[in-house]
PDB file of C-alpha atoms in Angstrom:
ATOM      1  CA  LYS A1044      38.811 -52.720  12.947  1.00 44.00           C
ATOM      2  CA  GLY A1045      37.248 -50.477  10.463  1.00 54.00           C
ATOM      3  CA  GLY A1046      38.774 -49.916   7.702  1.00 74.00           C
ATOM      4  CA  MET A1047      39.738 -53.383   7.149  1.00 84.00           C
ATOM      5  CA  ASP A1048      38.077 -55.217   3.988  1.00 89.00           C
ATOM      6  CA  PHE A1049      37.558 -59.836   4.500  1.00 92.00           C
ATOM      7  CA  ALA A1050      40.987 -60.472   3.078  1.00 91.00           C
ATOM      8  CA  GLY A1051      42.746 -57.948   5.783  1.00 91.00           C
ATOM      9  CA  HIS A1052      40.624 -59.461   8.328  1.00 92.00           C
ATOM     10  CA  GLN A1053      41.967 -62.846   7.515  1.00 92.00           C
ATOM     11  CA  LYS A1054      45.176 -62.201   8.111  1.00 93.00           C
ATOM     12  CA  GLN A1055      44.599 -60.761  12.160  1.00 92.00           C
ATOM     13  CA  GLU A1056      44.956 -63.738  13.763  1.00 92.00           C
ATOM     14  CA  GLN A1057      42.637 -62.483  16.705  1.00 95.00           C
ATOM     15  CA  THR A1058      39.952 -63.365  13.798  1.00 95.00           C
ATOM     16  CA  ALA A1059      40.461 -66.861  13.748  1.00 94.00           C
ATOM     17  CA  PHE A1060      40.517 -67.444  17.359  1.00 96.00           C
ATOM     18  CA  ASN A1061      37.733 -65.095  18.233  1.00 95.00           C
ATOM     19  CA  LEU A1062      35.607 -66.934  15.467  1.00 96.00           C
ATOM     20  CA  ARG A1063      36.454 -70.507  16.833  1.00 95.00           C
ATOM     21  CA  TYR A1064      35.697 -69.848  21.021  1.00 94.00           C
ATOM     22  CA  GLY A1065      34.256 -66.267  21.293  1.00 95.00           C
ATOM     23  CA  GLY A1066      30.611 -68.512  21.712  1.00 95.00           C
ATOM     24  CA  TYR A1067      28.654 -65.743  19.927  1.00 96.00           C
ATOM     25  CA  ASP A1068      25.387 -66.889  18.301  1.00 97.00           C
ATOM     26  CA  PHE A1069      25.648 -63.883  15.818  1.00 98.00           C
ATOM     27  CA  CYS A1070      28.275 -62.844  12.956  1.00 97.00           C
ATOM     28  CA  VAL A1071      28.121 -59.472  11.102  1.00 98.00           C
ATOM     29  CA  LEU A1072      30.437 -59.099   8.057  1.00 97.00           C
ATOM     30  CA  GLN A1073      31.079 -56.119   6.588  1.00 95.00           C
ATOM     31  CA  GLN A1074      33.093 -55.135   4.059  1.00 94.00           C
ATOM     32  CA  ALA A1075      34.651 -51.958   2.942  1.00 90.00           C
ATOM     33  CA  ALA A1076      32.297 -50.572   0.673  1.00 90.00           C
ATOM     34  CA  HIS A1077      34.187 -46.864  -0.076  1.00 89.00           C
ATOM     35  CA  PRO A1078      35.284 -47.764  -3.260  1.00 89.00           C
ATOM     36  CA  PHE A1079      33.463 -51.582  -3.735  1.00 92.00           C
ATOM     37  CA  PRO A1080      35.557 -53.635  -4.196  1.00 92.00           C
ATOM     38  CA  GLY A1081      32.857 -55.871  -5.995  1.00 94.00           C
ATOM     39  CA  GLN A1082      30.758 -59.037  -5.903  1.00 95.00           C
ATOM     40  CA  GLU A1083      34.085 -61.269  -5.519  1.00 96.00           C
ATOM     41  CA  ALA A1084      35.753 -59.891  -3.389  1.00 95.00           C
ATOM     42  CA  LEU A1085      33.124 -59.870  -1.244  1.00 97.00           C
ATOM     43  CA  SER A1086      31.702 -63.221  -2.765  1.00 97.00           C
ATOM     44  CA  GLU A1087      35.995 -64.515  -1.279  1.00 97.00           C
ATOM     45  CA  GLY A1088      36.652 -62.575   1.802  1.00 96.00           C
ATOM     46  CA  ALA A1089      33.299 -63.606   3.404  1.00 97.00           C
ATOM     47  CA  LYS A1090      33.317 -67.424   2.444  1.00 97.00           C
ATOM     48  CA  GLY A1091      37.487 -66.916   3.950  1.00 96.00           C
ATOM     49  CA  ILE A1092      36.179 -65.097   7.302  1.00 97.00           C
ATOM     50  CA  CYS A1093      33.118 -68.172   7.887  1.00 96.00           C
ATOM     51  CA  LYS A1094      35.599 -70.701   6.912  1.00 96.00           C
ATOM     52  CA  LEU A1095      38.032 -69.661  10.022  1.00 96.00           C
ATOM     53  CA  ALA A1096      35.862 -69.973  12.318  1.00 95.00           C
ATOM     54  CA  GLY A1097      35.474 -73.778  11.931  1.00 91.00           C
ATOM     55  CA  GLU A1098      32.686 -76.617  13.121  1.00 90.00           C
ATOM     56  CA  HIS A1099      30.994 -74.496  14.863  1.00 91.00           C
ATOM     57  CA  PRO A1100      30.878 -71.727  13.496  1.00 94.00           C
ATOM     58  CA  PRO A1101      27.673 -68.240  14.400  1.00 97.00           C
ATOM     59  CA  ARG A1102      25.030 -67.624  12.299  1.00 97.00           C
ATOM     60  CA  PHE A1103      26.669 -65.212   9.860  1.00 98.00           C
ATOM     61  CA  ALA A1104      24.750 -61.803   8.583  1.00 98.00           C
ATOM     62  CA  LEU A1105      26.293 -59.788   5.634  1.00 98.00           C
ATOM     63  CA  TYR A1106      25.551 -55.797   6.610  1.00 98.00           C
ATOM     64  CA  MET A1107      24.299 -54.417   3.236  1.00 98.00           C
ATOM     65  CA  THR A1108      26.374 -51.036   3.220  1.00 96.00           C
ATOM     66  CA  TRP A1109      25.616 -48.082   1.739  1.00 97.00           C
ATOM     67  CA  ALA A1110      26.555 -45.882  -1.872  1.00 97.00           C
ATOM     68  CA  GLU A1111      28.829 -43.146  -0.975  1.00 97.00           C
ATOM     69  CA  LYS A1112      26.010 -39.747  -1.135  1.00 97.00           C
ATOM     70  CA  ALA A1113      27.694 -38.626  -4.028  1.00 97.00           C
ATOM     71  CA  HIS A1114      27.763 -41.671  -6.263  1.00 96.00           C
ATOM     72  CA  PRO A1115      23.253 -43.304  -4.988  1.00 95.00           C
ATOM     73  CA  GLU A1116      24.007 -44.127  -8.752  1.00 96.00           C
ATOM     74  CA  ASN A1117      26.749 -46.963  -7.184  1.00 96.00           C
ATOM     75  CA  GLN A1118      23.944 -48.444  -4.661  1.00 97.00           C
ATOM     76  CA  PRO A1119      23.015 -51.228  -7.651  1.00 97.00           C
ATOM     77  CA  GLU A1120      26.010 -52.877  -8.233  1.00 97.00           C
ATOM     78  CA  MET A1121      26.358 -53.113  -4.224  1.00 97.00           C
ATOM     79  CA  THR A1122      23.438 -54.590  -3.629  1.00 98.00           C
ATOM     80  CA  GLU A1123      23.307 -57.174  -6.241  1.00 98.00           C
ATOM     81  CA  ALA A1124      26.473 -58.570  -4.945  1.00 98.00           C
ATOM     82  CA  TYR A1125      24.995 -58.742  -1.608  1.00 98.00           C
ATOM     83  CA  ARG A1126      22.600 -60.257  -2.378  1.00 98.00           C
ATOM     84  CA  ARG A1127      24.366 -63.286  -4.854  1.00 98.00           C
ATOM     85  CA  THR A1128      26.735 -63.426  -1.428  1.00 98.00           C
ATOM     86  CA  ALA A1129      24.522 -64.020   0.784  1.00 98.00           C
ATOM     87  CA  GLN A1130      21.376 -67.175  -1.010  1.00 98.00           C
ATOM     88  CA  GLU A1131      25.462 -68.586  -2.340  1.00 98.00           C
ATOM     89  CA  GLN A1132      26.737 -69.506   1.006  1.00 98.00           C
ATOM     90  CA  ASN A1133      23.059 -70.016   2.604  1.00 98.00           C
ATOM     91  CA  LEU A1134      23.988 -65.758   4.968  1.00 98.00           C
ATOM     92  CA  LEU A1135      21.266 -64.341   6.941  1.00 98.00           C
ATOM     93  CA  LEU A1136      21.975 -60.909   4.884  1.00 98.00           C
ATOM     94  CA  ALA A1137      21.227 -56.980   6.964  1.00 98.00           C
ATOM     95  CA  PRO A1138      19.740 -55.330   3.489  1.00 98.00           C
ATOM     96  CA  VAL A1139      21.380 -51.180   5.109  1.00 98.00           C
ATOM     97  CA  GLY A1140      21.754 -49.763   1.985  1.00 97.00           C
ATOM     98  CA  GLU A1141      18.642 -50.575   0.624  1.00 96.00           C
ATOM     99  CA  VAL A1142      16.546 -49.183   2.623  1.00 97.00           C
ATOM    100  CA  TRP A1143      18.721 -46.705   3.079  1.00 97.00           C
ATOM    101  CA  GLN A1144      18.727 -45.597  -0.226  1.00 96.00           C
ATOM    102  CA  ALA A1145      14.287 -46.216   0.013  1.00 95.00           C
ATOM    103  CA  LEU A1146      14.546 -43.858   3.694  1.00 96.00           C
ATOM    104  CA  ARG A1147      16.808 -41.599   1.295  1.00 96.00           C
ATOM    105  CA  LYS A1148      13.696 -41.317  -1.960  1.00 95.00           C
ATOM    106  CA  GLU A1149      10.824 -41.405   0.956  1.00 94.00           C
ATOM    107  CA  HIS A1150      12.445 -38.939   3.286  1.00 94.00           C
ATOM    108  CA  PRO A1151      15.243 -36.692   1.748  1.00 94.00           C
ATOM    109  CA  ASP A1152      15.462 -34.027   4.000  1.00 93.00           C
ATOM    110  CA  MET A1153      16.736 -37.020   6.919  1.00 95.00           C
ATOM    111  CA  GLU A1154      20.929 -35.873   6.287  1.00 96.00           C
ATOM    112  CA  LEU A1155      21.502 -40.249   7.178  1.00 97.00           C
ATOM    113  CA  TYR A1156      25.345 -38.993   5.746  1.00 98.00           C
ATOM    114  CA  PHE A1157      28.082 -38.455   7.935  1.00 97.00           C
ATOM    115  CA  THR A1158      29.521 -34.616   6.737  1.00 97.00           C
ATOM    116  CA  ASP A1159      32.096 -36.965   4.218  1.00 96.00           C
ATOM    117  CA  GLY A1160      29.136 -38.277   3.011  1.00 97.00           C
ATOM    118  CA  ALA A1161      31.194 -41.500   2.853  1.00 96.00           C
ATOM    119  CA  HIS A1162      30.750 -42.560   6.139  1.00 96.00           C
ATOM    120  CA  ALA A1163      27.189 -42.662   8.311  1.00 96.00           C
ATOM    121  CA  SER A1164      25.736 -39.894  10.709  1.00 96.00           C
ATOM    122  CA  PRO A1165      23.348 -40.610  13.800  1.00 93.00           C
ATOM    123  CA  ALA A1166      20.695 -40.792  12.501  1.00 94.00           C
ATOM    124  CA  GLY A1167      21.716 -43.402   9.240  1.00 96.00           C
ATOM    125  CA  SER A1168      23.987 -45.019  12.473  1.00 95.00           C
ATOM    126  CA  LEU A1169      20.043 -45.331  13.987  1.00 93.00           C
ATOM    127  CA  LEU A1170      18.873 -46.637  10.149  1.00 95.00           C
ATOM    128  CA  ALA A1171      21.710 -49.396  10.122  1.00 97.00           C
ATOM    129  CA  ALA A1172      21.317 -51.101  13.774  1.00 94.00           C
ATOM    130  CA  SER A1173      17.682 -51.260  13.443  1.00 94.00           C
ATOM    131  CA  VAL A1174      18.253 -53.125   9.896  1.00 96.00           C
ATOM    132  CA  ILE A1175      20.600 -55.330  11.046  1.00 96.00           C
ATOM    133  CA  PHE A1176      17.991 -55.832  14.690  1.00 94.00           C
ATOM    134  CA  LYS A1177      15.786 -56.928  12.401  1.00 95.00           C
ATOM    135  CA  THR A1178      17.688 -59.081  10.835  1.00 97.00           C
ATOM    136  CA  LEU A1179      19.664 -60.460  14.181  1.00 97.00           C
ATOM    137  CA  PHE A1180      16.338 -61.564  15.607  1.00 95.00           C
ATOM    138  CA  GLN A1181      13.183 -61.604  12.803  1.00 94.00           C
ATOM    139  CA  LYS A1182      11.791 -59.008  15.260  1.00 91.00           C
ATOM    140  CA  GLU A1183      10.433 -55.022  14.778  1.00 88.00           C
ATOM    141  CA  PRO A1184      12.526 -53.188  16.383  1.00 87.00           C
ATOM    142  CA  SER A1185      10.491 -50.587  19.728  1.00 83.00           C
ATOM    143  CA  LEU A1186       9.010 -47.700  18.102  1.00 76.00           C
ATOM    144  CA  HIS A1187       9.141 -46.840  22.168  1.00 75.00           C
ATOM    145  CA  ARG A1188      12.671 -44.195  22.187  1.00 70.00           C
ATOM    146  CA  GLU A1189      13.539 -44.579  26.090  1.00 69.00           C
ATOM    147  CA  GLU A1190      13.600 -42.152  27.866  1.00 59.00           C
ATOM    148  CA  ASN A1191      16.672 -42.909  30.307  1.00 56.00           C
ATOM    149  CA  SER A1192      18.547 -44.028  26.906  1.00 75.00           C
ATOM    150  CA  PRO A1193      21.333 -41.722  25.878  1.00 74.00           C
ATOM    151  CA  VAL A1194      22.063 -42.739  22.555  1.00 75.00           C
ATOM    152  CA  LEU A1195      18.326 -43.025  21.481  1.00 77.00           C
ATOM    153  CA  ARG A1196      17.609 -39.141  23.213  1.00 75.00           C
ATOM    154  CA  GLN A1197      20.079 -37.509  21.118  1.00 80.00           C
ATOM    155  CA  PHE A1198      16.546 -37.942  18.391  1.00 84.00           C
ATOM    156  CA  SER A1199      13.860 -36.369  18.247  1.00 84.00           C
ATOM    157  CA  PRO A1200      11.033 -38.780  18.870  1.00 84.00           C
ATOM    158  CA  GLU A1201       9.682 -37.625  15.159  1.00 88.00           C
ATOM    159  CA  ILE A1202      13.222 -38.754  13.925  1.00 88.00           C
ATOM    160  CA  TYR A1203      13.381 -41.762  15.609  1.00 88.00           C
ATOM    161  CA  GLU A1204       9.808 -43.088  14.763  1.00 89.00           C
ATOM    162  CA  ALA A1205      10.319 -42.484  11.028  1.00 91.00           C
ATOM    163  CA  ILE A1206      13.515 -44.610  10.710  1.00 92.00           C
ATOM    164  CA  VAL A1207      11.900 -46.953  13.202  1.00 90.00           C
ATOM    165  CA  GLY A1208       8.800 -47.626  11.398  1.00 91.00           C
ATOM    166  CA  PHE A1209       9.600 -47.286   8.050  1.00 93.00           C
ATOM    167  CA  VAL A1210      12.947 -49.668   8.845  1.00 93.00           C
ATOM    168  CA  GLN A1211       9.112 -52.024  10.675  1.00 91.00           C
ATOM    169  CA  ALA A1212       7.301 -51.292   7.507  1.00 91.00           C
ATOM    170  CA  GLN A1213      10.517 -52.818   5.305  1.00 89.00           C
ATOM    171  CA  LYS A1214       9.411 -57.157   3.995  1.00 80.00           C
ATOM    172  CA  GLY A1215      12.209 -59.166   5.325  1.00 66.00           C
TER     173      GLY A1215
END
């Protein structure tokens, strides 16, 4: 459910049920980001969600979000909190926020933000999906843009290749 933090998800009965009986290989955890609630809320929330999964949990991955467009100075705090939580809890880390900020520096003309300055534009969503794919499957997303994909056809080959190529070049 959009806009809900980890504490809210923990209160939902279907969260535990789905984690225990859904047969998932992976579960991507995204904490509410704007405003970022801080290291303690992120860490405790992730721990609480992971506990709901029972004895045979999926592999959990933290989805590191990005700072608001008007406040890029908030990214280092978010990055540190996500990195620390992933390390302490042995979770995969999809460093979307880090890659997002790096891409913005290299391609300042590429608009990753939706008009609200907080959520992802289609290009930002492609970036996030590419980073998550690379994290979960430990392989590079393909530079081959499927011509029959209505989702990917919205991107020019240049935009698609710039984003996916940038993700491929990132370490980890």
